[in-house]
mmCIF file of C-alpha atoms in Angstrom:
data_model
loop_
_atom_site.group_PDB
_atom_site.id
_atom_site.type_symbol
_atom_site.label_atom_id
_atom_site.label_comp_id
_atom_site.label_asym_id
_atom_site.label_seq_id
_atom_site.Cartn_x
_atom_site.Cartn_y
_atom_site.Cartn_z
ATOM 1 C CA UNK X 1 95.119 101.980 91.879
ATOM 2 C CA UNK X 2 91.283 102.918 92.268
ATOM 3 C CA UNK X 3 89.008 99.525 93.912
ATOM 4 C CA UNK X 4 86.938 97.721 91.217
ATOM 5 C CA UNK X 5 83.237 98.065 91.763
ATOM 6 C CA UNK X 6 80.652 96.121 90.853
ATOM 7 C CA UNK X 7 78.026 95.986 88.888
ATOM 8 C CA UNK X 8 78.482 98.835 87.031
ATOM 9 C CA UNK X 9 74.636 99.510 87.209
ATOM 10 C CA UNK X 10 71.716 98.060 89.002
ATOM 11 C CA UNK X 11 67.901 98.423 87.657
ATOM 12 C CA UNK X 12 65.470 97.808 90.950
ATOM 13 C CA UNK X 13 62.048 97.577 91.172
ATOM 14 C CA UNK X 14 60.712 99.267 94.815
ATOM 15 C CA UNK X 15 61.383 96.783 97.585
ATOM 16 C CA UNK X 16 63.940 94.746 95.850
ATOM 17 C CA UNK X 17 67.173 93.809 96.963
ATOM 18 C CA UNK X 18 70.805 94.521 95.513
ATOM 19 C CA UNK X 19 74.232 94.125 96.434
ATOM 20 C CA UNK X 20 77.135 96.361 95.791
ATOM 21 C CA UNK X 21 80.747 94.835 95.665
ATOM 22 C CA UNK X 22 84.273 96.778 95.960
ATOM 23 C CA UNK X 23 87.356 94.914 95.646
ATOM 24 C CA UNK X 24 91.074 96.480 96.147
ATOM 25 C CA UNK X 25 94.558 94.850 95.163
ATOM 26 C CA UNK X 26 95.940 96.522 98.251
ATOM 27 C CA UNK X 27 95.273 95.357 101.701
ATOM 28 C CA UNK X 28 93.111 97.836 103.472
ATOM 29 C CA UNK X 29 92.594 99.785 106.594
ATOM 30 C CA UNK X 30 89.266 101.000 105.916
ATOM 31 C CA UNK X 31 86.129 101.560 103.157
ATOM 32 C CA UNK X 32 83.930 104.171 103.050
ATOM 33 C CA UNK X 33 80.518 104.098 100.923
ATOM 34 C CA UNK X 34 79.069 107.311 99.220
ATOM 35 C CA UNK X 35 75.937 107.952 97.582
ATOM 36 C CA UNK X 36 75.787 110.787 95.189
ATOM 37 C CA UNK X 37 72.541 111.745 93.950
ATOM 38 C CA UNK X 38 71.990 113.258 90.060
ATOM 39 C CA UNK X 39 74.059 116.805 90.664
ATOM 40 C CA UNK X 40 74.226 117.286 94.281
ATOM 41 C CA UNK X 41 77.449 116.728 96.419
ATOM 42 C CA UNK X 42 78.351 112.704 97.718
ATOM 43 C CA UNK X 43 77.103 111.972 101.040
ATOM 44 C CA UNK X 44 78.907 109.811 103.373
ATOM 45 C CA UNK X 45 77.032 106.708 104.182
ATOM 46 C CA UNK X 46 79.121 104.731 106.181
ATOM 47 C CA UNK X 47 82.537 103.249 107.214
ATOM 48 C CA UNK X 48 83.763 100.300 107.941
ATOM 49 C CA UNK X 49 87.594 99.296 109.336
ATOM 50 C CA UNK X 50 89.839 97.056 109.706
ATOM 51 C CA UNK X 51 89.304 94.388 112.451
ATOM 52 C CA UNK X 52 85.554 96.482 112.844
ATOM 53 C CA UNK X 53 82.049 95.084 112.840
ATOM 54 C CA UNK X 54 80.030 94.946 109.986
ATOM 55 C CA UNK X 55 77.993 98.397 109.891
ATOM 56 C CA UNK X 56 74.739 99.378 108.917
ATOM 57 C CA UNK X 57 71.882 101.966 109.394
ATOM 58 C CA UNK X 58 67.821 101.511 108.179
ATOM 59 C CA UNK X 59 68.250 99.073 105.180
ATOM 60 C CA UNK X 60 71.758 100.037 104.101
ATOM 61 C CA UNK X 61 74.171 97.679 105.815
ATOM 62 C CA UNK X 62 77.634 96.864 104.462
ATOM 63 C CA UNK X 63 80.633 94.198 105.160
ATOM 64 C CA UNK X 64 84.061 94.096 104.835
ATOM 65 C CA UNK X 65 86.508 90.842 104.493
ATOM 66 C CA UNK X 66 90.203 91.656 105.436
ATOM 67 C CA UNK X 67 91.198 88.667 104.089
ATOM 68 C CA UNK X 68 90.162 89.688 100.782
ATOM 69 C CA UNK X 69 90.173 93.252 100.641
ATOM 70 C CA UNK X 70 86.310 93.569 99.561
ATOM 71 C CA UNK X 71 83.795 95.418 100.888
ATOM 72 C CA UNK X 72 80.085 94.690 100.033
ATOM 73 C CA UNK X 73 77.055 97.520 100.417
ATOM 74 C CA UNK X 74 73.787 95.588 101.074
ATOM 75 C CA UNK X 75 70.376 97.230 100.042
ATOM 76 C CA UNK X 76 67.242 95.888 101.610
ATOM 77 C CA UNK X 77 63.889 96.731 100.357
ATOM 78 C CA UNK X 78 64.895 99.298 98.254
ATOM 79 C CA UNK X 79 63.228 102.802 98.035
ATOM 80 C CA UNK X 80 62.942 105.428 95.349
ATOM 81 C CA UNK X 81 65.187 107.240 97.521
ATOM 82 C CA UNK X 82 67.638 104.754 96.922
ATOM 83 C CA UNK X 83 68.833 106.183 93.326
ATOM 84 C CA UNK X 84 71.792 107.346 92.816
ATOM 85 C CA UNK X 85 75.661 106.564 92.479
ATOM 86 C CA UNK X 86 77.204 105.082 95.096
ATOM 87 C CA UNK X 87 81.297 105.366 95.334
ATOM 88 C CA UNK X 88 83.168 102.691 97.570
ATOM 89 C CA UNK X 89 86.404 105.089 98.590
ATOM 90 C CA UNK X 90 89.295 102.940 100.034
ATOM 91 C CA UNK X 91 92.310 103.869 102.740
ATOM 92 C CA UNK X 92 95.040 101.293 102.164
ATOM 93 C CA UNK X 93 97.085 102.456 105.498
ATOM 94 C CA UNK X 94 95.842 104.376 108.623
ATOM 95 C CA UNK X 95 98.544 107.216 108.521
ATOM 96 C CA UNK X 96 98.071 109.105 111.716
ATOM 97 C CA UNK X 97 97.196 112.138 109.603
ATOM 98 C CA UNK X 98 94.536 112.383 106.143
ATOM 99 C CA UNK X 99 92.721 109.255 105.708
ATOM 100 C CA UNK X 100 93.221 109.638 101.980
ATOM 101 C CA UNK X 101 90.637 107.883 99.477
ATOM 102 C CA UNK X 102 90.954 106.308 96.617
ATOM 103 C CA UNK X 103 87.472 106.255 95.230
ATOM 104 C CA UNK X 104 85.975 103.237 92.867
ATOM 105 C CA UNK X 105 84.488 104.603 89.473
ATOM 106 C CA UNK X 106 81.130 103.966 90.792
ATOM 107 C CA UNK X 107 77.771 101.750 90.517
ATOM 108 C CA UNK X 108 74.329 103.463 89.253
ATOM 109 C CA UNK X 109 71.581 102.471 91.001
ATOM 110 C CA UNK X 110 68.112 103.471 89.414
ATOM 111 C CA UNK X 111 65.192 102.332 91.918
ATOM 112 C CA UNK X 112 62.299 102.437 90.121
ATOM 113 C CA UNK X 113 57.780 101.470 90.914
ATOM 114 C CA UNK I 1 75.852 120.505 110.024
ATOM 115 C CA UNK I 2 79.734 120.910 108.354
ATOM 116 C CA UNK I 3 79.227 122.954 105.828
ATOM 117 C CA UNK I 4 81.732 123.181 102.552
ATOM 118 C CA UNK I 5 81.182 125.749 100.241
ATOM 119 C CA UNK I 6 82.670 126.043 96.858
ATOM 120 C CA UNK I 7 82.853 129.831 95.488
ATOM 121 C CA UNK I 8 81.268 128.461 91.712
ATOM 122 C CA UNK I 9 79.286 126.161 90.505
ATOM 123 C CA UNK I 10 79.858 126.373 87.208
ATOM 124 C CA UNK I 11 82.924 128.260 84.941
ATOM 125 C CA UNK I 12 83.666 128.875 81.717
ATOM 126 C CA UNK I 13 87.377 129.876 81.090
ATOM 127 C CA UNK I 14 89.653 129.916 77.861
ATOM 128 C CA UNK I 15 92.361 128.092 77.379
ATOM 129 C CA UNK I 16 95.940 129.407 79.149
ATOM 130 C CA UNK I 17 93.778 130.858 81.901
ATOM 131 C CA UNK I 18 95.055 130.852 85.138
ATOM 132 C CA UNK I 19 91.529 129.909 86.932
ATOM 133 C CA UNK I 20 91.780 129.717 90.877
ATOM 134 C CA UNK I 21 88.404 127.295 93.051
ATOM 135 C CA UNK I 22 87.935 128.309 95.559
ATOM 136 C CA UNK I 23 86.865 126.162 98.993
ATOM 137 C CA UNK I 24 85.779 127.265 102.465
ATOM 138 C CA UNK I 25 84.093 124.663 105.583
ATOM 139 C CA UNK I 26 82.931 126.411 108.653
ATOM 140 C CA UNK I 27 83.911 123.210 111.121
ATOM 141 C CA UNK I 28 87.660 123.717 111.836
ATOM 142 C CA UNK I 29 88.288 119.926 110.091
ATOM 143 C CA UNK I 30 92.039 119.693 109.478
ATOM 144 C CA UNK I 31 91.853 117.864 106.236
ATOM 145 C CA UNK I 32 91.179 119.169 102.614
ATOM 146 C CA UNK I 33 90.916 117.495 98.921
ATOM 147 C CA UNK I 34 90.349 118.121 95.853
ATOM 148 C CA UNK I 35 88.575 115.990 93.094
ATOM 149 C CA UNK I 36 87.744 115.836 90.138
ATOM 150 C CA UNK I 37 85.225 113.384 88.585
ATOM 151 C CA UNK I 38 85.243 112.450 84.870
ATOM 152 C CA UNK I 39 82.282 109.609 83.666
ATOM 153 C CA UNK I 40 83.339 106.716 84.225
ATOM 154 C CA UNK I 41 86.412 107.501 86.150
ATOM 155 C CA UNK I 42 84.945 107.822 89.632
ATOM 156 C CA UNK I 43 86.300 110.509 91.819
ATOM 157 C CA UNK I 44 90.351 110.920 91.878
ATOM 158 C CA UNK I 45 92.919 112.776 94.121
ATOM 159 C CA UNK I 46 94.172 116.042 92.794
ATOM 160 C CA UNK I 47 95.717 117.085 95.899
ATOM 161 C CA UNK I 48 95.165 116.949 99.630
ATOM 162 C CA UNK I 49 96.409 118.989 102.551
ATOM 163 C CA UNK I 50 96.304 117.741 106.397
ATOM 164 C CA UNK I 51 97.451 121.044 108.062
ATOM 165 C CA UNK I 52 97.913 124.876 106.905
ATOM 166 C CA UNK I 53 100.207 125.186 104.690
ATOM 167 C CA UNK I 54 100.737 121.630 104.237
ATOM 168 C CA UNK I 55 99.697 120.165 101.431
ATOM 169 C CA UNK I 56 100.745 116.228 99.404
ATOM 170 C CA UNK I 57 99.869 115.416 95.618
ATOM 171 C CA UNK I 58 97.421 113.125 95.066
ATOM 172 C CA UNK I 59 96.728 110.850 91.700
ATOM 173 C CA UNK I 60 96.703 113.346 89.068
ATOM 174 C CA UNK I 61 98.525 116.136 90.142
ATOM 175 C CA UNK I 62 99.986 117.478 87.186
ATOM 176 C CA UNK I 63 98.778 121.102 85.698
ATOM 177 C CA UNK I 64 97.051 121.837 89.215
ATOM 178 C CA UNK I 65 98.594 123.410 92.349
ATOM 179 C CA UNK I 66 96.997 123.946 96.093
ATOM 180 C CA UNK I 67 96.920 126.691 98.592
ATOM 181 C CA UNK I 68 96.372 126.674 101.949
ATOM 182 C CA UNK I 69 97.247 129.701 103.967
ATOM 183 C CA UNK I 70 94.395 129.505 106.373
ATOM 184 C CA UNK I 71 92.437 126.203 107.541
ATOM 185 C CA UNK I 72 89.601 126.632 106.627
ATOM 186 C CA UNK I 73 90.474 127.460 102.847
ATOM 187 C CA UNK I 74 91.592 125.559 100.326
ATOM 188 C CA UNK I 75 92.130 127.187 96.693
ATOM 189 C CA UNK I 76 92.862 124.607 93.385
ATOM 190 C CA UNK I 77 95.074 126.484 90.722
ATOM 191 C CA UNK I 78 95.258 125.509 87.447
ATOM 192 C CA UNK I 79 98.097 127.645 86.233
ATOM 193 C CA UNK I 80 97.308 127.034 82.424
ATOM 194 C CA UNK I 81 93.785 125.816 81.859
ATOM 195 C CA UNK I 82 93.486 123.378 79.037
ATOM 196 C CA UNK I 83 90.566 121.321 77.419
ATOM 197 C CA UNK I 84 91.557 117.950 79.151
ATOM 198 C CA UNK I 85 90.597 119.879 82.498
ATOM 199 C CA UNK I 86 86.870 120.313 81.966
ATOM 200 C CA UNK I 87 85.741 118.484 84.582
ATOM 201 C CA UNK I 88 83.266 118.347 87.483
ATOM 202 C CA UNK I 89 85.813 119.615 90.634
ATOM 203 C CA UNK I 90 84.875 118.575 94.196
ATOM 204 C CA UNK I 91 85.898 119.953 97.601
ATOM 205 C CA UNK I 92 86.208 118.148 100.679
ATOM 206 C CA UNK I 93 86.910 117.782 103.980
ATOM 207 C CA UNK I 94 87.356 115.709 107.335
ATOM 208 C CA UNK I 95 88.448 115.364 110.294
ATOM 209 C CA UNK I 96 91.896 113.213 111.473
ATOM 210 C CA UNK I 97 90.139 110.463 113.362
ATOM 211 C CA UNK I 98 89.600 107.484 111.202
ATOM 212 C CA UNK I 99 85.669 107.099 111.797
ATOM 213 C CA UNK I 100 84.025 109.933 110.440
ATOM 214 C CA UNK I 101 83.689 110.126 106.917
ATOM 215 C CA UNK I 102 84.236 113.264 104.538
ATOM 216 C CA UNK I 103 82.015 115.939 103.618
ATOM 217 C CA UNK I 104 81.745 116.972 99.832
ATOM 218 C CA UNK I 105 81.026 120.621 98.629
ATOM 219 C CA UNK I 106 78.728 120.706 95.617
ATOM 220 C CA UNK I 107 81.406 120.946 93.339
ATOM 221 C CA UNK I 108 82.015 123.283 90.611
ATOM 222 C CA UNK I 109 81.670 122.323 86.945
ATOM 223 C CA UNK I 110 84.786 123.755 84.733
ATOM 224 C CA UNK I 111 84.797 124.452 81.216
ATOM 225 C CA UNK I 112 87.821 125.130 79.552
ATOM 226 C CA UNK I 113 87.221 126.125 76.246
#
């Protein structure tokens, strides 16, 4: 079962601040967060696992509660550069082998002056 | 950098085609997947592989096959294209340790007409 995002999609003025939420019915082992700009290829961001510190690099910084399998993708001071889709992809069990995804549907972020 | 390359970016192919993408990455990862994404469904699991000639369904296996005969290639079959298979396909890869996040070909836009 894919991990509920949320919002859906997020209108920013330059400098702003948004929050991106992804929540899983399974208990977790890790999240990873993807942006995907319009037609190019997702680019891993970050990821965060189980029992790990909370993560972050420049202004994009992101949680995750165990307890209640979310994950949350902070934004800080947004830039243009911040527009695009960005994909919370879960791993409900560390296997030993693949860490296999199961990717949210997404949340459009449009960053504009 | 990893590099994944996917043979097309876009394709045009008739119905009851047998269509063959094809994926190649140039950093000896162990693990391949293919995607597709559909608006508004987010990325999902067609079928993943973890060693050559080793390969596990994903989500939405049905009308595709895999084949891996050498690591660093990965080939998605669709034995009998139909409409409901246009889609945007991605390619991916990463390594087994549980830290370093996958990296996405550009994808290759099918359309089955």
């Amino acid at each position: 079962q894919q991990p509920v995002q949320s919002p859906q999609a997020v209108i920013l003025r330059e400098g702003e601040d948004a929050v991106i939420n992804c929540s899983s019915s399974k208990a977790l082992y890790s999240v990873h967060w993807y942006r995907q700009k319009h037609g190019e290829a997702p680019v891993f961001l970050m990821i965060l696992l189980k029992g790990g510190e909370q993560k972050g690099h420049e202004k994009i910084s992101a949680s995750f509660n165990e307890k209640k399998q979310q994950s949350s993708l902070y934004l800080t001071a947004s830039q243009l550069s911040y527009s695009g889709t960005y994909f919370c992809g879960t791993e409900p069990e560390f296997t030993g082998t693949a860490s296999k995804l199961t990717f949210g549907t997404g949340t459009r972020l449009q960053v504009t002056l | 950098d990893v590099k994944v390359t996917q043979s097309s970016r876009y394709l045009v192919k008739r119905t009851g085609e047998k269509v063959f993408l094809e994926c190649v990455q140039d950093m000896d990862h162990e693990n391949m997947f293919w995607y597709r994404q559909d608006p508004g469904l987010g990325l999902r699991l067609i079928y993943f592989s973890y060693d050559v000639k080793m390969k596990e369904k994903g989500d939405i296996p049905e009308g595709y096959s895999v084949s891996r005969e050498k690591k660093e290639r990965f080939s998605l079959i669709l034995e009998s294209a139909s409409t409901n298979q246009t889609s945007m396909y991605l390619c991916a890869s990463s390594i087994t340790w549980t830290g370093i996040g996958y990296t996405f070909g550009s994808g290759t836009r099918l359309t089955v007409v």
